[in-house]
């Protein structure tokens, strides 16, 4: 982590001019229109949209930040068929516990979050880097320009890292993050979430996403979550409460598995062995 | 195939979490082969984006794909091939790296790039090619499939001092070519 200074924090609350006047009703109506159009395409035999729309105007900041031309489809070449290697030189095992980074216990609900990282063929992604970052229990990030008037917690930074096991498992101990307001529109609130960063066996599988908690009442209102137009796909970002992960008199437990896109390298290796 | 988990925007608050010491220094500036790869990330109005994050992944200067740990805790000697850089308040990024070599004889050397930003819903993949080997560039399957005005968005400019200059435009007439891959 770099120290917090003017060089490395970013402006969290810049909005496209005029956007602040949008009401939740207006944003929700736009989301509903896009979702209905998608449902009609699906009913007519269109493909399942497993990823968010890049062009999703209800998230105001996306308007000038989405490519307008189609992604160019290409076969990955050598370097793209590999991922960087990470090891215990890079990540200390204590970095997977976000509750022990300071002198005292952070405030809030202690949780465990665990699951497997798999590729599109269902195979575990082994010994690969998983990074997370999140708000504290009050919905506040350690970030100079996070101006939400909720308390910072001197015992919680909200950054963790780990390496997956040989079976693709990761596990973090942390604090359940709070929801927080943002300036997309009037009275805009993000559902509670943990940001995840993942690598696969191929660089093409690189993923940045957000994990959510079951039953969040803010799901329907959030243009970031709703930029995924397909309900099944949206559900894939929601962890499951798992009492087998919950530990006696210590922490409640959540299970969340992550599936990356298919590995082209291992496909090719399999083709090679078939020959 | 299992459907992939959806991506989501990196959001505004990665600045205290993803950057780390020497993240963009794949080699030290004192390395005899050190080259600066730099440029600016722009939005559709031509304004720099102050909250984007780039990652690069590349072979070494001989074209070898490196599989060594140590990207997050750099020892100053091990070339790992991977780096990360959050742009500054003017949307500018700088990596210190090596010129990538061709991974096969006659192929055009390039660096794989992932672009992330607040307001960008999902990661974007692209490539930045070295400008020198005209024959290899002309024969490159990706570049050959693109019209000239699109093709040049993927080729860096070699500056007089040896630096590589390469800008990213998320939208607009000079929009960078972004890639999708099989299985995605
Ligand atoms: Fe967030």
Coordinates of C-alpha atoms and ligand atoms in Angstrom, one line a residue:
Chain A
X1 CA 0.0 0.0 0.0
X2 CA 1.2 3.5 -0.8
X3 CA 0.9 6.2 1.8
X4 CA -2.2 8.3 1.4
X5 CA -1.1 11.5 -0.3
X6 CA -2.2 13.7 -3.2
X7 CA -0.5 11.4 -5.7
X8 CA -2.5 8.3 -5.2
X9 CA -5.9 8.9 -4.1
X10 CA -8.5 9.7 -6.7
X11 CA -11.6 11.9 -6.8
X12 CA -14.3 9.7 -5.6
X13 CA -17.2 12.0 -6.0
X14 CA -16.8 13.6 -9.4
X15 CA -20.1 13.4 -11.3
X16 CA -21.0 14.2 -14.8
X17 CA -22.5 17.8 -14.6
X18 CA -26.2 17.8 -14.1
X19 CA -26.3 14.2 -13.1
X20 CA -26.7 15.1 -9.4
X21 CA -30.2 16.3 -10.2
X22 CA -31.3 12.8 -11.1
X23 CA -33.8 11.2 -8.8
X24 CA -33.8 7.5 -7.8
X25 CA -37.1 7.2 -9.6
X26 CA -35.5 8.4 -12.8
X27 CA -32.5 6.1 -12.5
X28 CA -34.7 3.1 -11.5
X29 CA -36.9 3.8 -14.6
X30 CA -33.9 3.8 -16.9
X31 CA -32.7 0.6 -15.3
X32 CA -36.1 -1.0 -15.7
X33 CA -36.3 0.0 -19.4
X34 CA -32.9 -1.6 -20.1
X35 CA -33.8 -4.7 -18.2
X36 CA -37.1 -5.1 -20.0
X37 CA -35.4 -4.7 -23.4
X38 CA -32.9 -7.4 -22.4
X39 CA -35.7 -9.7 -21.2
X40 CA -37.4 -9.3 -24.6
X41 CA -34.2 -10.2 -26.4
X42 CA -33.8 -13.3 -24.2
X43 CA -37.4 -14.3 -24.9
X44 CA -36.6 -14.0 -28.6
X45 CA -33.7 -16.4 -28.2
X46 CA -30.9 -13.8 -27.5
X47 CA -27.8 -14.8 -25.6
X48 CA -27.5 -14.6 -21.8
X49 CA -25.6 -11.5 -20.8
X50 CA -23.1 -12.9 -18.2
X51 CA -21.1 -9.6 -17.9
X52 CA -22.2 -6.0 -17.1
X53 CA -23.1 -3.7 -19.9
X54 CA -20.2 -1.3 -20.6
X55 CA -22.7 1.2 -21.9
X56 CA -25.0 1.7 -19.0
X57 CA -26.1 5.3 -18.7
X58 CA -27.8 4.9 -15.3
X59 CA -24.3 4.8 -13.9
X60 CA -23.5 8.3 -15.0
X61 CA -19.7 8.1 -15.0
X62 CA -19.9 5.3 -17.6
X63 CA -21.3 7.6 -20.2
X64 CA -17.9 9.0 -21.4
X65 CA -15.9 5.9 -20.3
X66 CA -17.3 3.1 -22.3
X67 CA -15.9 2.0 -25.7
X68 CA -18.5 2.7 -28.5
X69 CA -16.9 0.2 -30.9
X70 CA -17.3 -3.5 -30.5
X71 CA -14.5 -5.3 -28.7
X72 CA -12.3 -6.9 -31.3
X73 CA -12.3 -10.6 -31.1
X74 CA -8.8 -12.2 -31.2
X75 CA -7.1 -15.4 -30.4
X76 CA -4.8 -14.9 -27.4
X77 CA -1.1 -15.1 -28.1
X78 CA 1.8 -16.4 -26.0
X79 CA 2.0 -13.9 -23.2
X80 CA -1.8 -13.7 -22.9
X81 CA -2.0 -17.5 -22.4
X82 CA 0.0 -17.1 -19.1
X83 CA -0.5 -15.1 -16.0
X84 CA 2.0 -13.6 -13.7
X85 CA 3.2 -15.9 -10.9
X86 CA 2.7 -14.8 -7.3
X87 CA 4.2 -16.6 -4.3
X88 CA 4.8 -16.3 -0.6
X89 CA 7.5 -13.7 -1.3
X90 CA 4.6 -11.5 -2.4
X91 CA 1.9 -12.3 0.1
X92 CA 2.2 -13.0 3.9
X93 CA -0.5 -15.3 5.3
X94 CA -1.5 -12.8 7.9
X95 CA -2.7 -10.5 5.1
X96 CA -5.8 -12.6 4.8
X97 CA -7.0 -11.4 8.2
X98 CA -8.2 -7.8 8.0
X99 CA -9.0 -7.7 11.7
X100 CA -5.5 -8.0 13.0
X101 CA -3.7 -5.2 11.1
X102 CA -3.8 -2.8 14.0
X103 CA -3.5 -2.8 17.8
X104 CA -7.1 -3.2 18.5
X105 CA -10.2 -5.0 17.2
X106 CA -12.1 -3.2 14.5
X107 CA -15.7 -2.3 15.1
X108 CA -18.5 -4.3 13.5
X109 CA -19.6 -7.8 12.7
X110 CA -16.6 -10.1 12.3
X111 CA -17.1 -12.4 9.3
X112 CA -15.3 -15.1 7.3
X113 CA -15.6 -15.1 3.5
X114 CA -14.4 -18.2 1.8
X115 CA -14.8 -20.0 -1.5
X116 CA -13.1 -21.4 -4.6
X117 CA -11.7 -19.7 -7.6
X118 CA -12.4 -21.9 -10.7
X119 CA -11.9 -21.6 -14.4
X120 CA -14.6 -21.9 -17.0
X121 CA -14.0 -25.7 -17.1
X122 CA -14.5 -25.9 -13.4
X123 CA -10.9 -26.5 -12.5
X124 CA -9.4 -24.9 -9.4
X125 CA -7.1 -21.9 -10.0
X126 CA -4.1 -22.8 -7.8
X127 CA -1.7 -20.5 -6.0
X128 CA -3.0 -17.4 -7.5
X129 CA -3.4 -13.9 -6.0
X130 CA -6.7 -12.7 -4.6
X131 CA -6.9 -9.1 -3.4
X132 CA -9.8 -7.5 -1.6
X133 CA -10.7 -4.0 -0.4
X134 CA -13.7 -2.6 1.3
X135 CA -15.4 0.0 3.5
X136 CA -15.5 -0.4 7.2
X137 CA -18.6 -1.3 9.2
X138 CA -19.9 2.3 9.0
X139 CA -19.6 2.4 5.2
X140 CA -16.4 4.5 5.1
X141 CA -13.2 3.9 3.2
X142 CA -9.8 4.9 4.3
X143 CA -9.5 7.3 1.5
X144 CA -8.9 11.0 1.7
X145 CA -11.7 12.0 -0.6
X146 CA -14.3 9.6 0.8
X147 CA -16.3 12.4 2.5
X148 CA -19.1 10.3 3.8
X149 CA -19.5 11.6 7.3
X150 CA -19.3 8.2 8.9
X151 CA -16.6 7.3 11.4
X152 CA -13.2 6.0 10.3
X153 CA -12.1 3.0 12.4
X154 CA -8.5 3.3 13.6
X155 CA -8.3 -0.5 13.7
X156 CA -9.5 -1.2 10.2
X157 CA -7.8 -0.5 6.9
X158 CA -9.9 -2.7 4.7
X159 CA -7.3 -4.2 2.4
X160 CA -6.4 -7.9 2.3
X161 CA -4.5 -10.4 0.1
X162 CA -4.1 -14.1 -0.1
X163 CA -3.0 -16.9 -2.4
X164 CA -5.4 -19.7 -3.4
X165 CA -4.7 -23.2 -2.2
X166 CA -3.9 -26.2 -4.4
X167 CA -7.7 -26.7 -4.6
X168 CA -8.4 -23.1 -5.5
X169 CA -9.7 -22.1 -2.0
X170 CA -9.3 -18.6 -0.6
X171 CA -10.4 -17.4 2.9
X172 CA -10.5 -13.9 4.5
X173 CA -11.4 -12.8 8.0
X174 CA -12.8 -9.3 7.9
X175 CA -15.6 -7.0 9.1
X176 CA -19.0 -6.8 7.3
X177 CA -18.8 -3.6 5.3
X178 CA -21.6 -1.0 5.6
X179 CA -23.6 0.5 2.7
X180 CA -22.5 3.9 1.7
X181 CA -23.9 6.9 -0.2
X182 CA -22.4 8.1 -3.5
X183 CA -23.1 11.0 -5.9
X184 CA -24.5 9.2 -9.0
X185 CA -27.9 10.7 -8.2
X186 CA -29.8 12.1 -5.3
X187 CA -30.0 9.6 -2.4
X188 CA -27.8 7.0 -4.2
X189 CA -26.5 4.2 -1.9
X190 CA -24.3 1.3 -2.8
X191 CA -25.3 -2.1 -1.3
X192 CA -22.6 -3.4 1.0
X193 CA -19.9 -5.1 -1.0
X194 CA -16.3 -6.3 -0.9
X195 CA -14.1 -5.5 -4.0
X196 CA -12.3 -8.6 -5.3
X197 CA -9.3 -8.7 -7.7
X198 CA -8.5 -12.1 -9.3
X199 CA -6.0 -13.7 -11.7
X200 CA -6.4 -17.0 -13.5
X201 CA -3.9 -19.2 -15.4
X202 CA -4.3 -16.9 -18.5
X203 CA -4.0 -13.1 -18.4
X204 CA -7.3 -13.1 -20.5
X205 CA -9.0 -14.3 -17.3
X206 CA -8.1 -11.2 -15.2
X207 CA -11.1 -10.1 -13.2
X208 CA -12.1 -7.2 -11.0
X209 CA -15.5 -7.5 -9.4
X210 CA -17.6 -7.0 -6.2
X211 CA -19.1 -9.5 -3.8
X212 CA -22.4 -8.7 -2.2
X213 CA -24.4 -10.0 0.8
X214 CA -27.6 -11.9 0.5
X215 CA -30.9 -10.0 0.8
X216 CA -29.6 -6.5 0.5
X217 CA -32.5 -4.1 0.1
X218 CA -30.4 -1.8 -2.0
X219 CA -29.8 -4.3 -4.9
X220 CA -32.7 -3.0 -7.0
X221 CA -31.7 0.6 -6.7
X222 CA -28.0 0.3 -7.5
X223 CA -27.0 1.1 -11.1
X224 CA -23.6 -0.6 -10.7
X225 CA -25.1 -4.0 -9.6
X226 CA -28.0 -3.6 -12.1
X227 CA -25.5 -3.0 -15.0
X228 CA -25.6 -6.8 -15.2
X229 CA -28.9 -7.1 -17.0
X230 CA -29.4 -10.8 -16.3
X231 CA -30.8 -11.9 -12.9
X232 CA -28.9 -15.2 -12.9
X233 CA -25.7 -13.4 -13.6
X234 CA -26.4 -10.8 -10.9
X235 CA -27.0 -13.7 -8.4
X236 CA -23.5 -14.9 -9.1
X237 CA -22.1 -11.9 -7.2
X238 CA -24.1 -12.6 -4.1
X239 CA -22.4 -14.7 -1.3
X240 CA -24.4 -17.3 0.6
X241 CA -24.6 -17.4 4.3
X242 CA -23.0 -20.7 5.3
X243 CA -23.3 -21.9 8.9
X244 CA -20.5 -24.4 8.3
X245 CA -18.2 -21.4 7.7
X246 CA -19.5 -19.7 10.8
X247 CA -17.3 -20.4 13.8
X248 CA -18.3 -20.9 17.4
X249 CA -18.3 -17.6 19.4
X250 CA -16.1 -15.9 16.8
X251 CA -17.4 -15.0 13.3
X252 CA -20.3 -15.6 10.9
X253 CA -19.5 -17.2 7.6
X254 CA -20.1 -16.5 3.9
X255 CA -19.3 -18.7 1.0
X256 CA -18.7 -17.2 -2.5
X257 CA -17.2 -19.1 -5.4
X258 CA -15.8 -17.3 -8.4
X259 CA -15.7 -18.6 -11.9
X260 CA -13.3 -17.0 -14.3
X261 CA -13.6 -17.2 -18.1
X262 CA -12.3 -20.3 -19.9
X263 CA -8.6 -21.0 -20.0
X264 CA -7.4 -21.0 -23.6
X265 CA -3.9 -22.3 -22.6
X266 CA -5.2 -25.4 -21.0
X267 CA -7.6 -26.0 -23.9
X268 CA -4.7 -25.9 -26.2
X269 CA -2.6 -28.2 -23.9
X270 CA -5.5 -30.7 -23.9
X271 CA -5.7 -30.6 -27.7
X272 CA -1.9 -31.2 -27.8
X273 CA -2.2 -34.3 -25.6
X274 CA -5.1 -35.6 -27.7
X275 CA -3.0 -35.6 -30.8
Chain B
X1 CA -18.5 -24.4 -19.6
X2 CA -19.6 -22.8 -16.4
X3 CA -20.7 -19.2 -17.0
X4 CA -18.2 -16.7 -15.7
X5 CA -18.8 -14.6 -12.6
X6 CA -19.6 -11.0 -13.8
X7 CA -17.0 -8.3 -13.4
X8 CA -17.8 -5.0 -11.8
X9 CA -16.2 -1.5 -12.0
X10 CA -13.0 -1.1 -9.9
X11 CA -14.8 2.0 -8.5
X12 CA -13.2 5.1 -7.0
X13 CA -11.6 3.7 -3.9
X14 CA -8.9 1.4 -5.2
X15 CA -6.2 4.0 -4.6
X16 CA -5.3 2.9 -1.1
X17 CA -5.6 -0.8 -1.9
X18 CA -4.2 -1.9 -5.3
X19 CA -1.1 0.3 -5.7
X20 CA 2.0 -0.7 -3.8
X21 CA 5.7 0.2 -3.6
X22 CA 7.5 -0.1 -7.0
X23 CA 4.3 -1.4 -8.6
X24 CA 5.1 0.2 -11.9
X25 CA 8.9 -0.5 -11.8
X26 CA 9.3 -3.9 -13.6
X27 CA 13.0 -3.0 -13.6
X28 CA 14.9 -0.2 -11.8
X29 CA 15.5 3.0 -13.7
X30 CA 19.2 2.2 -13.5
X31 CA 18.9 -1.1 -15.4
X32 CA 20.8 -0.7 -18.7
X33 CA 17.8 -1.9 -20.7
X34 CA 15.2 0.2 -18.8
X35 CA 12.6 1.9 -21.0
X36 CA 9.8 4.2 -19.9
X37 CA 6.4 3.3 -21.2
X38 CA 4.1 6.2 -20.5
X39 CA 1.0 8.0 -21.7
X40 CA -2.4 9.4 -20.7
X41 CA -5.8 7.8 -20.3
X42 CA -8.7 9.9 -21.9
X43 CA -12.4 9.7 -21.8
X44 CA -14.8 10.3 -24.7
X45 CA -14.7 14.1 -24.2
X46 CA -10.9 14.0 -24.6
X47 CA -10.4 14.8 -20.9
X48 CA -7.8 12.8 -18.9
X49 CA -9.2 10.3 -16.5
X50 CA -7.7 10.8 -13.0
X51 CA -8.9 7.5 -11.6
X52 CA -7.8 4.8 -14.0
X53 CA -5.5 1.8 -13.2
X54 CA -3.4 0.0 -15.8
X55 CA -1.7 -3.3 -15.6
X56 CA 0.9 -4.6 -18.0
X57 CA 2.1 -8.2 -18.6
X58 CA 4.9 -8.9 -21.0
X59 CA 7.8 -11.3 -21.9
X60 CA 11.3 -10.3 -21.1
X61 CA 13.7 -8.6 -23.7
X62 CA 14.5 -12.0 -25.2
X63 CA 10.8 -12.9 -25.7
X64 CA 10.7 -15.4 -22.8
X65 CA 7.5 -15.6 -20.8
X66 CA 8.7 -15.3 -17.1
X67 CA 7.0 -17.3 -14.4
X68 CA 8.7 -15.8 -11.3
X69 CA 7.1 -14.5 -8.1
X70 CA 8.2 -11.2 -6.6
X71 CA 5.9 -8.7 -8.5
X72 CA 4.4 -7.4 -5.2
X73 CA 7.7 -7.3 -3.2
X74 CA 10.3 -6.3 -5.8
X75 CA 13.9 -7.2 -5.0
X76 CA 15.2 -5.0 -7.8
X77 CA 16.8 -7.9 -9.7
X78 CA 14.0 -10.3 -10.7
X79 CA 12.1 -9.4 -13.8
X80 CA 8.6 -10.7 -13.3
X81 CA 6.9 -9.3 -16.4
X82 CA 4.0 -7.8 -14.6
X83 CA 3.3 -4.3 -13.2
X84 CA 0.5 -2.0 -12.1
X85 CA 0.1 1.7 -12.1
X86 CA -2.7 4.1 -11.0
X87 CA -2.7 7.2 -13.2
X88 CA -2.0 10.5 -11.6
X89 CA -4.4 13.4 -11.2
X90 CA -3.7 14.3 -14.9
X91 CA -4.5 10.8 -16.1
X92 CA -0.8 10.1 -16.8
X93 CA 0.9 6.8 -16.2
X94 CA 4.5 5.6 -16.3
X95 CA 6.0 2.1 -16.2
X96 CA 9.7 1.4 -16.1
X97 CA 10.2 -1.9 -18.0
X98 CA 12.1 -3.6 -20.7
X99 CA 11.3 -3.6 -24.4
X100 CA 9.5 -6.9 -24.8
X101 CA 11.1 -9.4 -27.2
X102 CA 9.3 -11.4 -29.9
X103 CA 7.9 -14.6 -28.3
X104 CA 8.5 -16.4 -31.7
X105 CA 10.8 -15.4 -34.5
X106 CA 9.2 -12.9 -36.8
X107 CA 6.3 -12.0 -34.5
X108 CA 5.7 -8.4 -33.5
X109 CA 6.6 -7.8 -29.8
X110 CA 3.8 -6.4 -27.7
X111 CA 2.8 -5.8 -24.1
X112 CA -0.6 -7.1 -22.9
X113 CA -2.6 -4.4 -21.1
X114 CA -5.6 -4.3 -18.8
X115 CA -7.4 -1.0 -18.3
X116 CA -9.6 -0.4 -15.2
X117 CA -11.3 2.9 -14.1
X118 CA -14.1 4.3 -12.1
X119 CA -17.0 4.5 -14.5
X120 CA -15.7 1.7 -16.6
X121 CA -18.0 -1.3 -15.9
X122 CA -15.6 -4.1 -16.5
X123 CA -11.9 -4.6 -17.3
X124 CA -10.7 -4.0 -20.8
X125 CA -7.9 -5.8 -22.6
X126 CA -5.7 -4.3 -25.2
X127 CA -2.1 -4.5 -26.5
X128 CA 0.7 -2.1 -27.0
X129 CA 3.1 -3.0 -29.8
X130 CA 6.7 -1.8 -30.3
X131 CA 6.9 0.4 -33.4
X132 CA 10.2 -0.8 -34.9
X133 CA 9.7 -4.1 -36.7
X134 CA 7.6 -2.9 -39.7
X135 CA 7.5 -6.4 -41.4
X136 CA 6.4 -8.1 -38.2
X137 CA 3.8 -5.5 -37.5
X138 CA 2.4 -5.8 -41.1
X139 CA 2.2 -9.6 -40.6
X140 CA 0.6 -9.5 -37.2
X141 CA -2.8 -11.2 -37.3
X142 CA -4.5 -8.8 -35.0
X143 CA -3.1 -5.6 -36.6
X144 CA -3.6 -6.9 -40.1
X145 CA -7.3 -7.4 -39.3
X146 CA -7.7 -3.7 -38.4
X147 CA -8.2 -0.6 -40.6
X148 CA -5.2 1.7 -40.5
X149 CA -6.8 4.3 -38.2
X150 CA -7.7 1.7 -35.7
X151 CA -4.4 -0.2 -36.0
X152 CA -2.3 2.8 -34.9
X153 CA -4.1 3.0 -31.6
X154 CA -2.2 -0.2 -30.6
X155 CA 1.3 0.9 -31.7
X156 CA 3.5 2.9 -29.3
X157 CA 5.5 5.9 -30.5
X158 CA 9.3 5.8 -29.8
X159 CA 10.3 9.1 -28.5
X160 CA 13.8 10.6 -29.2
X161 CA 15.1 9.6 -25.8
X162 CA 13.9 6.0 -26.2
X163 CA 10.7 6.3 -24.2
X164 CA 7.6 4.6 -25.5
X165 CA 4.5 6.9 -25.6
X166 CA 1.1 5.2 -25.8
X167 CA -2.2 6.8 -24.8
X168 CA -5.5 5.1 -24.0
X169 CA -8.7 6.5 -25.3
X170 CA -11.8 4.8 -23.9
X171 CA -14.2 6.4 -26.4
X172 CA -14.3 8.6 -29.5
X173 CA -12.8 8.8 -32.9
X174 CA -9.4 7.6 -31.8
X175 CA -10.8 5.0 -29.5
X176 CA -8.3 2.4 -28.6
X177 CA -8.9 -1.1 -29.9
X178 CA -10.1 -3.3 -27.0
X179 CA -10.1 -7.0 -27.2
X180 CA -12.2 -10.0 -26.4
X181 CA -11.0 -13.6 -26.3
X182 CA -12.5 -17.0 -26.9
X183 CA -14.3 -18.4 -23.8
X184 CA -15.2 -14.9 -22.5
Ligands
LIG1 FE1 -16.9 0.2 -3.0

